[in-house]
mmCIF file of C-alpha atoms and ligand atoms in Angstrom:
data_model
loop_
_atom_site.group_PDB
_atom_site.id
_atom_site.type_symbol
_atom_site.label_atom_id
_atom_site.label_comp_id
_atom_site.label_asym_id
_atom_site.label_seq_id
_atom_site.Cartn_x
_atom_site.Cartn_y
_atom_site.Cartn_z
ATOM 1 C CA MET A 218 -30.658 1.886 24.337
ATOM 2 C CA VAL A 219 -27.563 2.387 27.051
ATOM 3 C CA ALA A 220 -23.565 2.694 26.365
ATOM 4 C CA ALA A 221 -21.695 0.920 29.153
ATOM 5 C CA PRO A 222 -18.987 3.065 30.507
ATOM 6 C CA GLY A 223 -19.703 5.213 27.453
ATOM 7 C CA ASN A 224 -18.402 8.956 27.320
ATOM 8 C CA PRO A 225 -18.777 12.104 28.045
ATOM 9 C CA GLY A 226 -19.338 13.135 24.502
ATOM 10 C CA MET A 227 -22.465 9.922 24.077
ATOM 11 C CA ALA A 228 -23.753 11.079 27.407
ATOM 12 C CA GLN A 229 -23.333 15.213 25.448
ATOM 13 C CA ALA A 230 -24.627 13.732 21.831
ATOM 14 C CA GLY A 231 -27.679 12.012 24.387
ATOM 15 C CA ILE A 232 -26.802 8.170 25.390
ATOM 16 C CA GLU A 233 -27.875 6.966 28.037
ATOM 17 C CA THR A 234 -24.468 6.124 30.081
ATOM 18 C CA GLN A 235 -23.492 4.050 32.499
ATOM 19 C CA PRO A 236 -19.978 3.760 34.581
ATOM 20 C CA LEU A 237 -18.877 0.082 34.183
ATOM 21 C CA ASP A 238 -15.237 -1.366 34.730
ATOM 22 C CA LEU A 239 -15.454 -4.002 31.257
ATOM 23 C CA THR A 240 -12.565 -6.618 33.426
ATOM 24 C CA ASP A 241 -15.321 -7.704 36.244
ATOM 25 C CA LEU A 242 -17.408 -9.451 34.902
ATOM 26 C CA GLU A 243 -19.329 -9.570 37.710
ATOM 27 C CA ALA A 244 -20.760 -5.772 37.392
ATOM 28 C CA VAL A 245 -21.576 -6.803 34.207
ATOM 29 C CA CYS A 246 -23.270 -9.231 34.313
ATOM 30 C CA ARG A 247 -24.950 -6.594 37.366
ATOM 31 C CA LEU A 248 -25.565 -4.322 35.452
ATOM 32 C CA ALA A 249 -27.787 -6.436 32.897
ATOM 33 C CA ASP A 250 -29.479 -7.950 35.323
ATOM 34 C CA GLN A 251 -30.432 -4.464 36.806
ATOM 35 C CA LEU A 252 -31.315 -3.051 33.216
ATOM 36 C CA ARG A 253 -32.880 -6.495 31.596
ATOM 37 C CA PRO A 254 -31.866 -5.507 28.178
ATOM 38 C CA ASP A 255 -33.153 -6.769 24.882
ATOM 39 C CA LEU A 256 -29.993 -7.462 23.432
ATOM 40 C CA VAL A 257 -26.349 -7.088 24.553
ATOM 41 C CA VAL A 258 -23.644 -5.988 22.367
ATOM 42 C CA VAL A 259 -20.187 -7.135 23.744
ATOM 43 C CA GLY A 260 -17.676 -4.217 21.939
ATOM 44 C CA PRO A 261 -14.643 -4.968 22.663
ATOM 45 C CA GLU A 262 -11.588 -7.687 22.373
ATOM 46 C CA ALA A 263 -10.930 -8.517 25.695
ATOM 47 C CA PRO A 264 -13.516 -8.798 27.830
ATOM 48 C CA LEU A 265 -14.779 -11.406 25.110
ATOM 49 C CA VAL A 266 -11.558 -13.258 25.473
ATOM 50 C CA ALA A 267 -12.408 -13.189 29.178
ATOM 51 C CA GLY A 268 -15.692 -15.166 29.017
ATOM 52 C CA VAL A 269 -18.195 -11.883 29.761
ATOM 53 C CA ALA A 270 -20.260 -13.786 27.076
ATOM 54 C CA ASP A 271 -20.265 -16.837 28.201
ATOM 55 C CA HIS A 272 -20.971 -15.669 31.587
ATOM 56 C CA LEU A 273 -24.048 -13.108 30.604
ATOM 57 C CA ARG A 274 -25.720 -16.254 28.254
ATOM 58 C CA HIS A 275 -25.746 -18.319 31.622
ATOM 59 C CA LEU A 276 -27.507 -15.555 33.594
ATOM 60 C CA GLY A 277 -30.274 -15.616 30.501
ATOM 61 C CA HIS A 278 -29.480 -12.808 28.969
ATOM 62 C CA ALA A 279 -28.855 -12.340 24.549
ATOM 63 C CA VAL A 280 -25.700 -11.752 23.709
ATOM 64 C CA LEU A 281 -23.979 -10.715 20.713
ATOM 65 C CA GLY A 282 -20.661 -11.793 21.170
ATOM 66 C CA PRO A 283 -18.768 -15.365 21.169
ATOM 67 C CA SER A 284 -17.412 -17.638 23.792
ATOM 68 C CA ALA A 285 -14.621 -17.575 26.164
ATOM 69 C CA ALA A 286 -13.373 -20.450 23.433
ATOM 70 C CA ALA A 287 -14.467 -19.020 20.562
ATOM 71 C CA ALA A 288 -12.900 -16.022 21.169
ATOM 72 C CA ARG A 289 -9.480 -17.321 20.530
ATOM 73 C CA LEU A 290 -9.565 -16.766 17.373
ATOM 74 C CA GLU A 291 -8.770 -12.503 17.912
ATOM 75 C CA GLY A 292 -7.374 -13.193 21.267
ATOM 76 C CA SER A 293 -4.418 -15.701 20.494
ATOM 77 C CA LYS A 294 -2.538 -15.756 17.133
ATOM 78 C CA ALA A 295 -1.926 -19.185 17.523
ATOM 79 C CA PHE A 296 -4.901 -20.387 18.246
ATOM 80 C CA ALA A 297 -6.719 -18.278 14.723
ATOM 81 C CA LYS A 298 -3.530 -20.371 12.688
ATOM 82 C CA GLY A 299 -4.344 -24.079 13.014
ATOM 83 C CA VAL A 300 -8.302 -22.728 12.678
ATOM 84 C CA MET A 301 -6.647 -21.042 9.512
ATOM 85 C CA ALA A 302 -5.138 -24.583 8.466
ATOM 86 C CA ALA A 303 -8.544 -26.388 9.581
ATOM 87 C CA ALA A 304 -11.218 -24.628 7.404
ATOM 88 C CA GLY A 305 -8.028 -24.125 4.175
ATOM 89 C CA VAL A 306 -7.937 -20.132 4.818
ATOM 90 C CA PRO A 307 -5.838 -19.136 3.086
ATOM 91 C CA THR A 308 -3.282 -17.365 4.596
ATOM 92 C CA ALA A 309 -0.243 -15.972 4.885
ATOM 93 C CA GLY A 310 3.097 -18.677 5.552
ATOM 94 C CA PHE A 311 4.095 -18.153 9.769
ATOM 95 C CA GLU A 312 5.692 -20.288 12.692
ATOM 96 C CA MET A 313 6.130 -19.605 15.714
ATOM 97 C CA ALA A 314 8.972 -18.668 18.042
ATOM 98 C CA ALA A 315 10.011 -18.774 22.146
ATOM 99 C CA SER A 316 13.453 -18.493 21.659
ATOM 100 C CA ARG A 317 16.401 -17.100 19.731
ATOM 101 C CA SER A 318 17.097 -20.042 17.952
ATOM 102 C CA GLU A 319 14.124 -20.257 16.277
ATOM 103 C CA LEU A 320 13.334 -16.734 16.087
ATOM 104 C CA TRP A 321 16.401 -16.170 13.611
ATOM 105 C CA ALA A 322 15.864 -19.977 11.827
ATOM 106 C CA ALA A 323 12.336 -18.586 11.425
ATOM 107 C CA ILE A 324 13.439 -14.765 10.039
ATOM 108 C CA ASP A 325 16.133 -16.836 7.033
ATOM 109 C CA ARG A 326 13.175 -18.747 6.385
ATOM 110 C CA PHE A 327 11.599 -16.469 5.047
ATOM 111 C CA GLY A 328 14.123 -14.167 3.605
ATOM 112 C CA GLY A 329 13.886 -11.617 5.708
ATOM 113 C CA GLN A 330 10.797 -10.580 5.074
ATOM 114 C CA VAL A 331 9.153 -10.835 7.543
ATOM 115 C CA ALA A 332 6.277 -9.592 9.921
ATOM 116 C CA LEU A 333 5.790 -9.676 13.589
ATOM 117 C CA LYS A 334 3.866 -10.752 16.035
ATOM 118 C CA ALA A 335 2.639 -11.412 19.508
ATOM 119 C CA ASP A 336 0.551 -14.655 20.199
ATOM 120 C CA GLY A 337 -2.640 -12.675 22.573
ATOM 121 C CA LEU A 338 -4.091 -8.879 23.130
ATOM 122 C CA ALA A 339 -2.191 -6.173 22.593
ATOM 123 C CA GLN A 340 -4.912 -3.512 21.685
ATOM 124 C CA GLY A 341 -3.735 -3.261 17.684
ATOM 125 C CA LYS A 342 0.076 -2.219 18.817
ATOM 126 C CA GLY A 343 1.075 -6.277 19.272
ATOM 127 C CA VAL A 344 2.142 -6.571 15.008
ATOM 128 C CA TYR A 345 5.636 -5.050 13.845
ATOM 129 C CA VAL A 346 6.628 -5.256 9.793
ATOM 130 C CA ALA A 347 9.620 -5.671 9.771
ATOM 131 C CA ALA A 348 12.194 -3.245 6.881
ATOM 132 C CA ASN A 349 14.872 -6.227 6.722
ATOM 133 C CA ALA A 350 16.102 -9.378 9.048
ATOM 134 C CA GLN A 351 18.292 -6.948 11.924
ATOM 135 C CA GLU A 352 15.381 -5.172 12.203
ATOM 136 C CA ALA A 353 12.892 -8.189 12.412
ATOM 137 C CA ARG A 354 16.122 -9.538 14.222
ATOM 138 C CA SER A 355 16.527 -6.390 17.281
ATOM 139 C CA VAL A 356 12.823 -5.470 17.406
ATOM 140 C CA GLY A 357 11.652 -9.740 17.312
ATOM 141 C CA GLU A 358 14.200 -10.213 20.046
ATOM 142 C CA GLY A 359 12.995 -7.732 22.723
ATOM 143 C CA TRP A 360 9.890 -9.190 22.364
ATOM 144 C CA LEU A 361 10.810 -12.453 22.743
ATOM 145 C CA THR A 362 11.093 -11.054 26.802
ATOM 146 C CA ARG A 363 8.560 -9.118 26.502
ATOM 147 C CA PHE A 364 5.878 -11.352 25.058
ATOM 148 C CA GLY A 365 7.642 -15.040 26.362
ATOM 149 C CA ARG A 366 6.261 -16.658 22.231
ATOM 150 C CA LEU A 367 6.490 -15.230 19.031
ATOM 151 C CA VAL A 368 4.384 -14.910 15.302
ATOM 152 C CA VAL A 369 6.604 -14.900 12.663
ATOM 153 C CA GLU A 370 4.591 -14.747 9.498
ATOM 154 C CA GLU A 371 5.782 -14.170 5.836
ATOM 155 C CA ARG A 372 5.758 -10.584 4.985
ATOM 156 C CA LEU A 373 3.011 -10.284 2.546
ATOM 157 C CA GLY A 374 1.982 -7.186 1.017
ATOM 158 C CA GLY A 375 -1.041 -5.684 -1.771
ATOM 159 C CA PRO A 376 -4.214 -3.216 -0.433
ATOM 160 C CA GLU A 377 -6.337 -4.051 2.305
ATOM 161 C CA LEU A 378 -9.976 -4.983 3.645
ATOM 162 C CA SER A 379 -11.903 -5.295 6.039
ATOM 163 C CA VAL A 380 -15.233 -8.295 5.437
ATOM 164 C CA GLN A 381 -17.193 -8.248 8.348
ATOM 165 C CA ALA A 382 -20.313 -10.445 8.536
ATOM 166 C CA LEU A 383 -23.146 -11.211 11.773
ATOM 167 C CA VAL A 384 -22.625 -15.042 12.013
ATOM 168 C CA SER A 385 -24.107 -17.528 14.427
ATOM 169 C CA GLY A 386 -23.171 -20.533 14.048
ATOM 170 C CA ASP A 387 -23.286 -21.540 10.483
ATOM 171 C CA ASP A 388 -24.905 -19.036 9.655
ATOM 172 C CA VAL A 389 -23.291 -16.178 7.819
ATOM 173 C CA VAL A 390 -24.579 -12.802 6.756
ATOM 174 C CA ALA A 391 -22.338 -10.869 5.386
ATOM 175 C CA LEU A 392 -22.273 -6.981 5.740
ATOM 176 C CA PRO A 393 -19.812 -3.973 3.317
ATOM 177 C CA LEU A 394 -16.725 -4.469 2.656
ATOM 178 C CA ALA A 395 -14.531 -1.551 4.104
ATOM 179 C CA ARG A 396 -11.070 -0.311 4.068
ATOM 180 C CA ASP A 397 -9.305 0.989 7.751
ATOM 181 C CA TYR A 398 -6.001 3.268 7.073
ATOM 182 C CA LYS A 399 -4.020 1.667 9.577
ATOM 183 C CA ARG A 400 -0.394 3.815 9.716
ATOM 184 C CA ARG A 401 -0.500 7.719 11.584
ATOM 185 C CA PHE A 402 0.470 9.138 8.764
ATOM 186 C CA ASP A 403 0.268 9.852 5.127
ATOM 187 C CA GLY A 404 0.459 7.812 2.130
ATOM 188 C CA ASP A 405 0.314 4.229 4.965
ATOM 189 C CA ARG A 406 3.639 5.741 6.154
ATOM 190 C CA GLY A 407 4.741 5.841 10.435
ATOM 191 C CA PRO A 408 3.929 3.247 12.636
ATOM 192 C CA ASN A 409 0.039 1.742 13.002
ATOM 193 C CA THR A 410 -2.525 2.790 15.277
ATOM 194 C CA GLY A 411 -5.727 2.070 16.131
ATOM 195 C CA GLY A 412 -7.174 2.700 13.117
ATOM 196 C CA MET A 413 -7.155 6.945 11.042
ATOM 197 C CA GLY A 414 -9.959 6.386 8.728
ATOM 198 C CA ALA A 415 -11.735 4.113 6.836
ATOM 199 C CA MET A 416 -14.603 3.512 4.323
ATOM 200 C CA ALA A 417 -17.227 1.909 2.771
ATOM 201 C CA PRO A 418 -18.445 0.431 0.496
ATOM 202 C CA VAL A 419 -15.553 -0.157 -1.183
ATOM 203 C CA VAL A 420 -15.030 -2.311 -4.770
ATOM 204 C CA CYS A 421 -12.263 -3.914 -5.473
ATOM 205 C CA SER A 422 -11.070 -7.766 -8.123
ATOM 206 C CA TYR A 423 -13.025 -10.258 -5.682
ATOM 207 C CA PRO A 424 -17.294 -10.034 -5.621
ATOM 208 C CA ALA A 425 -17.968 -9.204 -2.417
ATOM 209 C CA GLU A 426 -19.123 -12.542 -1.732
ATOM 210 C CA THR A 427 -16.472 -15.172 -2.850
ATOM 211 C CA LEU A 428 -14.245 -12.871 0.194
ATOM 212 C CA VAL A 429 -16.869 -14.035 2.152
ATOM 213 C CA GLU A 430 -16.852 -17.630 1.423
ATOM 214 C CA LEU A 431 -13.124 -17.309 1.448
ATOM 215 C CA ALA A 432 -12.802 -15.849 5.217
ATOM 216 C CA ILE A 433 -15.093 -15.754 7.051
ATOM 217 C CA ARG A 434 -17.571 -19.187 5.775
ATOM 218 C CA PRO A 435 -15.338 -22.120 6.393
ATOM 219 C CA VAL A 436 -14.044 -20.769 9.487
ATOM 220 C CA ALA A 437 -17.705 -20.214 11.113
ATOM 221 C CA GLN A 438 -17.797 -23.896 9.969
ATOM 222 C CA GLN A 439 -15.126 -24.939 11.020
ATOM 223 C CA MET A 440 -15.678 -23.409 14.163
ATOM 224 C CA SER A 441 -18.949 -25.432 14.517
ATOM 225 C CA ARG A 442 -17.578 -28.837 13.965
ATOM 226 C CA MET A 443 -15.150 -27.743 16.934
ATOM 227 C CA GLY A 444 -17.532 -27.623 19.202
ATOM 228 C CA MET A 445 -17.214 -23.476 19.397
ATOM 229 C CA PRO A 446 -19.189 -22.456 17.338
ATOM 230 C CA LEU A 447 -19.154 -18.707 16.244
ATOM 231 C CA CYS A 448 -21.939 -16.654 17.721
ATOM 232 C CA GLY A 449 -21.532 -12.370 17.010
ATOM 233 C CA VAL A 450 -18.842 -10.814 14.032
ATOM 234 C CA LEU A 451 -16.142 -12.139 12.133
ATOM 235 C CA TYR A 452 -14.348 -10.016 11.297
ATOM 236 C CA ALA A 453 -11.134 -11.299 8.674
ATOM 237 C CA GLY A 454 -7.771 -8.666 7.763
ATOM 238 C CA LEU A 455 -6.955 -9.296 4.605
ATOM 239 C CA MET A 456 -4.617 -8.521 2.309
ATOM 240 C CA LEU A 457 -4.689 -8.906 -1.338
ATOM 241 C CA THR A 458 -1.672 -10.144 -2.593
ATOM 242 C CA ALA A 459 -0.902 -10.380 -6.719
ATOM 243 C CA GLU A 460 -1.091 -14.850 -5.569
ATOM 244 C CA GLY A 461 -4.373 -13.415 -4.787
ATOM 245 C CA PRO A 462 -6.620 -12.692 -1.624
ATOM 246 C CA ARG A 463 -5.180 -14.575 2.685
ATOM 247 C CA VAL A 464 -5.696 -13.188 5.549
ATOM 248 C CA LEU A 465 -4.155 -11.924 7.806
ATOM 249 C CA GLU A 466 -6.344 -11.971 11.170
ATOM 250 C CA TYR A 467 -9.538 -12.531 13.043
ATOM 251 C CA ASN A 468 -11.809 -10.448 14.995
ATOM 252 C CA VAL A 469 -15.024 -11.320 16.466
ATOM 253 C CA ARG A 470 -16.073 -8.164 16.792
ATOM 254 C CA LEU A 471 -17.342 -4.813 15.179
ATOM 255 C CA GLY A 472 -14.311 -3.182 13.902
ATOM 256 C CA ASP A 473 -13.316 0.214 14.391
ATOM 257 C CA PRO A 474 -13.263 2.565 12.534
ATOM 258 C CA GLU A 475 -14.554 -0.377 9.957
ATOM 259 C CA THR A 476 -18.216 0.279 11.935
ATOM 260 C CA GLN A 477 -18.492 4.102 11.682
ATOM 261 C CA VAL A 478 -18.341 4.303 8.005
ATOM 262 C CA LEU A 479 -20.965 1.123 7.445
ATOM 263 C CA MET A 480 -23.278 2.816 10.459
ATOM 264 C CA PRO A 481 -24.858 5.262 7.181
ATOM 265 C CA LEU A 482 -25.204 2.578 5.352
ATOM 266 C CA LEU A 483 -27.052 -0.412 7.228
ATOM 267 C CA PRO A 484 -30.602 -0.855 7.249
ATOM 268 C CA ALA A 485 -32.393 1.366 10.108
ATOM 269 C CA ASP A 486 -33.041 -2.045 11.862
ATOM 270 C CA PHE A 487 -29.383 -3.554 12.275
ATOM 271 C CA PRO A 488 -30.429 -4.291 15.420
ATOM 272 C CA ASP A 489 -32.683 -6.780 15.296
ATOM 273 C CA TRP A 490 -30.416 -8.478 13.022
ATOM 274 C CA MET A 491 -27.510 -8.277 15.088
ATOM 275 C CA ALA A 492 -30.266 -10.261 17.665
ATOM 276 C CA ALA A 493 -31.315 -12.780 15.756
ATOM 277 C CA ALA A 494 -28.135 -12.983 15.129
ATOM 278 C CA ALA A 495 -27.267 -13.146 19.390
ATOM 279 C CA LEU A 496 -30.866 -15.552 19.403
ATOM 280 C CA GLY A 497 -30.051 -17.959 16.184
ATOM 281 C CA THR A 498 -32.224 -17.336 14.048
ATOM 282 C CA LEU A 499 -30.566 -16.394 11.356
ATOM 283 C CA SER A 500 -31.183 -18.665 9.019
ATOM 284 C CA GLY A 501 -33.076 -18.397 5.600
ATOM 285 C CA VAL A 502 -32.672 -14.095 6.121
ATOM 286 C CA GLY A 503 -31.397 -13.359 3.098
ATOM 287 C CA ASP A 504 -28.724 -10.742 2.092
ATOM 288 C CA LEU A 505 -28.868 -7.518 4.661
ATOM 289 C CA PRO A 506 -30.877 -4.137 2.567
ATOM 290 C CA LEU A 507 -28.074 -1.788 2.767
ATOM 291 C CA ALA A 508 -28.569 2.151 2.105
ATOM 292 C CA SER A 509 -26.563 3.551 -1.599
ATOM 293 C CA GLY A 510 -23.561 5.777 -1.457
ATOM 294 C CA GLU A 511 -20.767 6.080 0.282
ATOM 295 C CA ALA A 512 -19.479 6.343 3.579
ATOM 296 C CA VAL A 513 -15.959 8.154 4.518
ATOM 297 C CA GLY A 514 -14.593 8.269 8.636
ATOM 298 C CA VAL A 515 -12.218 10.817 9.583
ATOM 299 C CA VAL A 516 -10.113 9.907 13.387
ATOM 300 C CA VAL A 517 -9.160 13.237 15.275
ATOM 301 C CA VAL A 518 -6.582 11.778 16.752
ATOM 302 C CA ALA A 519 -4.131 13.755 20.150
ATOM 303 C CA SER A 520 -0.637 15.453 17.749
ATOM 304 C CA THR A 521 0.620 12.787 20.319
ATOM 305 C CA TYR A 522 -0.730 9.920 18.711
ATOM 306 C CA PRO A 523 0.520 6.656 18.767
ATOM 307 C CA GLU A 524 3.941 7.788 20.714
ATOM 308 C CA GLY A 525 3.010 9.891 24.794
ATOM 309 C CA GLU A 526 0.774 11.351 26.190
ATOM 310 C CA ALA A 527 -1.160 14.267 25.714
ATOM 311 C CA GLU A 528 -2.405 17.189 28.106
ATOM 312 C CA PRO A 529 -6.654 16.941 27.651
ATOM 313 C CA GLU A 530 -7.655 19.828 26.121
ATOM 314 C CA ALA A 531 -10.851 22.032 26.209
ATOM 315 C CA ILE A 532 -12.477 20.969 22.998
ATOM 316 C CA GLU A 533 -14.625 23.303 20.038
ATOM 317 C CA LEU A 534 -17.509 21.281 18.692
ATOM 318 C CA GLY A 535 -18.374 24.430 15.448
ATOM 319 C CA ALA A 536 -21.348 26.049 15.352
ATOM 320 C CA PRO A 537 -23.460 24.161 13.373
ATOM 321 C CA LEU A 538 -22.041 21.181 12.802
ATOM 322 C CA PRO A 539 -21.905 20.525 9.320
ATOM 323 C CA PRO A 540 -23.993 17.280 8.437
ATOM 324 C CA GLY A 541 -22.525 13.623 8.888
ATOM 325 C CA LEU A 542 -22.165 12.169 11.636
ATOM 326 C CA LEU A 543 -19.563 12.088 14.744
ATOM 327 C CA PHE A 544 -18.490 8.928 16.637
ATOM 328 C CA TRP A 545 -17.351 10.414 20.411
ATOM 329 C CA GLY A 546 -13.805 7.590 20.933
ATOM 330 C CA GLY A 547 -11.301 9.167 24.090
ATOM 331 C CA VAL A 548 -13.136 11.713 25.588
ATOM 332 C CA SER A 549 -12.710 12.884 29.342
ATOM 333 C CA GLY A 550 -14.626 16.082 30.913
ATOM 334 C CA GLU A 551 -18.211 16.319 30.753
ATOM 335 C CA PRO A 552 -21.063 16.865 28.123
ATOM 336 C CA GLY A 553 -19.977 20.399 26.784
ATOM 337 C CA ARG A 554 -17.235 20.238 28.513
ATOM 338 C CA LEU A 555 -16.006 17.435 26.102
ATOM 339 C CA LEU A 556 -11.791 17.287 26.759
ATOM 340 C CA SER A 557 -9.537 15.552 24.924
ATOM 341 C CA GLY A 558 -6.993 12.087 25.500
ATOM 342 C CA SER A 559 -4.730 11.195 24.211
ATOM 343 C CA GLY A 560 -5.562 8.644 21.709
ATOM 344 C CA ARG A 561 -8.849 8.379 19.662
ATOM 345 C CA VAL A 562 -11.292 11.647 20.264
ATOM 346 C CA ALA A 563 -13.226 11.149 17.694
ATOM 347 C CA THR A 564 -14.576 9.706 14.222
ATOM 348 C CA ALA A 565 -15.724 12.505 12.147
ATOM 349 C CA VAL A 566 -18.111 10.316 9.385
ATOM 350 C CA GLY A 567 -19.767 12.076 5.597
ATOM 351 C CA THR A 568 -21.384 10.153 3.154
ATOM 352 C CA GLY A 569 -22.851 10.622 -0.070
ATOM 353 C CA ALA A 570 -23.224 9.829 -3.814
ATOM 354 C CA SER A 571 -19.874 9.914 -5.253
ATOM 355 C CA ARG A 572 -16.095 8.194 -2.746
ATOM 356 C CA GLU A 573 -15.129 11.982 -2.855
ATOM 357 C CA SER A 574 -18.519 13.468 -1.590
ATOM 358 C CA ALA A 575 -18.220 11.591 1.139
ATOM 359 C CA ARG A 576 -14.445 12.684 1.522
ATOM 360 C CA GLN A 577 -15.374 16.404 1.949
ATOM 361 C CA ALA A 578 -18.398 16.195 4.491
ATOM 362 C CA ALA A 579 -15.938 13.680 6.414
ATOM 363 C CA TYR A 580 -13.047 16.710 6.460
ATOM 364 C CA ARG A 581 -16.262 19.699 7.108
ATOM 365 C CA LEU A 582 -16.859 17.801 9.528
ATOM 366 C CA ALA A 583 -13.308 16.735 11.192
ATOM 367 C CA ALA A 584 -12.014 20.444 10.800
ATOM 368 C CA SER A 585 -15.272 21.043 13.060
ATOM 369 C CA LEU A 586 -13.986 19.751 16.242
ATOM 370 C CA ARG A 587 -11.013 22.652 17.398
ATOM 371 C CA PHE A 588 -9.008 21.411 20.010
ATOM 372 C CA PRO A 589 -4.660 22.514 20.031
ATOM 373 C CA GLY A 590 -3.023 19.313 19.694
ATOM 374 C CA ALA A 591 -6.115 17.771 17.579
ATOM 375 C CA ALA A 592 -4.317 15.996 14.768
ATOM 376 C CA CYS A 593 -5.708 14.118 11.717
ATOM 377 C CA ARG A 594 -4.439 12.002 8.050
ATOM 378 C CA SER A 595 -5.614 14.674 5.688
ATOM 379 C CA ASP A 596 -5.581 11.355 2.589
ATOM 380 C CA VAL A 597 -8.665 9.448 3.658
ATOM 381 C CA GLY A 598 -10.423 8.124 0.998
ATOM 382 C CA ALA A 599 -8.520 9.704 -1.518
ATOM 383 C CA SER A 600 -7.172 6.317 -2.323
HETATM 384 P P1 LIG B 917 -3.229 -7.255 12.548
HETATM 385 O O1 LIG B 917 -3.692 -7.060 13.315
HETATM 386 O O2 LIG B 917 -2.828 -8.623 12.861
HETATM 387 O O3 LIG B 917 -3.958 -6.605 11.668
HETATM 388 O O4 LIG B 917 -2.112 -6.507 11.901
HETATM 389 C C1 LIG B 917 -1.924 -5.029 11.394
HETATM 390 C C2 LIG B 917 -1.865 -4.787 10.846
HETATM 391 O O5 LIG B 917 0.105 -4.985 9.742
HETATM 392 C C3 LIG B 917 -2.078 -5.074 8.550
HETATM 393 O O6 LIG B 917 -2.750 -4.769 8.659
HETATM 394 C C4 LIG B 917 -0.916 -5.558 8.482
HETATM 395 O O7 LIG B 917 -0.703 -3.893 7.665
HETATM 396 C C5 LIG B 917 0.129 -5.707 8.981
HETATM 397 N N1 LIG B 917 0.304 -6.679 8.344
HETATM 398 C C6 LIG B 917 -0.151 -8.201 9.304
HETATM 399 N N2 LIG B 917 0.236 -8.631 9.029
HETATM 400 C C7 LIG B 917 1.550 -8.028 7.515
HETATM 401 C C8 LIG B 917 1.639 -9.746 6.690
HETATM 402 N N3 LIG B 917 2.476 -10.848 6.582
HETATM 403 N N4 LIG B 917 2.500 -8.717 5.477
HETATM 404 C C9 LIG B 917 2.781 -7.534 5.782
HETATM 405 N N5 LIG B 917 1.796 -6.370 6.389
HETATM 406 C C10 LIG B 917 1.455 -7.027 7.590
HETATM 407 N N1 LIG B 918 -9.831 -1.936 12.417
HETATM 408 C C1 LIG B 918 -9.822 -3.125 13.488
HETATM 409 C C2 LIG B 918 -9.014 -3.433 14.820
HETATM 410 O O1 LIG B 918 -10.424 -2.968 14.431
HETATM 411 O O2 LIG B 918 -9.481 -4.013 14.894
#
């Protein structure tokens, strides 16, 4: 396996890495031609939206990732809303607003209870859940200037859940349900982040199959009907409201940090399942055999995250490391001398027969990753 660009933490863990600018599509294709891998898995959304999967497929590579046309499900909230409407997927009511008067009218329509969303990609920072109409107007006017066009959505409430599946055309293989802790601070307070932790599998009042039939399969079928069949992972971010589940967003890639907690639950031959999705041979393969037990992942961040820059600090690792899986993220430096970045530095995943034992294992591992500005939530996996 080769990770490109990867990071020095991965290299320290023994994974081969290759420098790569993911926004440079020609460089991505050159590297794929040079390595001739059995499968290219595209991780982040921006290269997918830019068409990296189309380019690689054109060159004959097996790719897990949708075309640029299909990646609009993640790249444009307005496009996603249109697909949901056509597929009959329940979602929050919404209006598009491109002017101050449209913004105010939309906020009024939902009685001042709204979430504002930038239409395009915003690295998890394009959503503002407004406390009241006044806040929605003032933030919305700033965002109109910044983004040009907004989705003004009815504000919903309820527990959140991440439903993911491998999708190849109309074929769907569900992954375990997971929960992402998006807010920065304990008790789900503070600003939204790229994810402060995760747990899986999630048990909720709906069976996983019901949620897949509600949020994943109709969209897979609708995309095929529209002539842009999906290939890759479809991720639905759901809110379980009093009126039933509602989809808040789609991603066209594995969710982060949900996937880190899925890793210990997925079978060792999961890469073969990904390859089957890439090659269009997912039909009739059945369900994924999953490991029993629970997984909890705690994200260690710089204390200033998600606002402000932090000075790089030397990371010290406890020895021996307690059991678990450590996924490195925002680090620089070199193997053996890692430095923390300003964002999400690493995810410590613990497993156990119960949620509580998994949680304790995750926190033991997180605590053995030390730098002066290290911070994490203390309630991941607790509820
Ligand atoms: P999204 O990127 O659309 O998933 O939004 C990020 C987070 O904002 C979600 O996980 C929710 O916590 C919150 N959010 C998004 N849309 C709404 C909504 N309509 N009502 C309430 N909260 C929302
Ligand atoms: N956990 C949501 C995402 O990956 O964007």
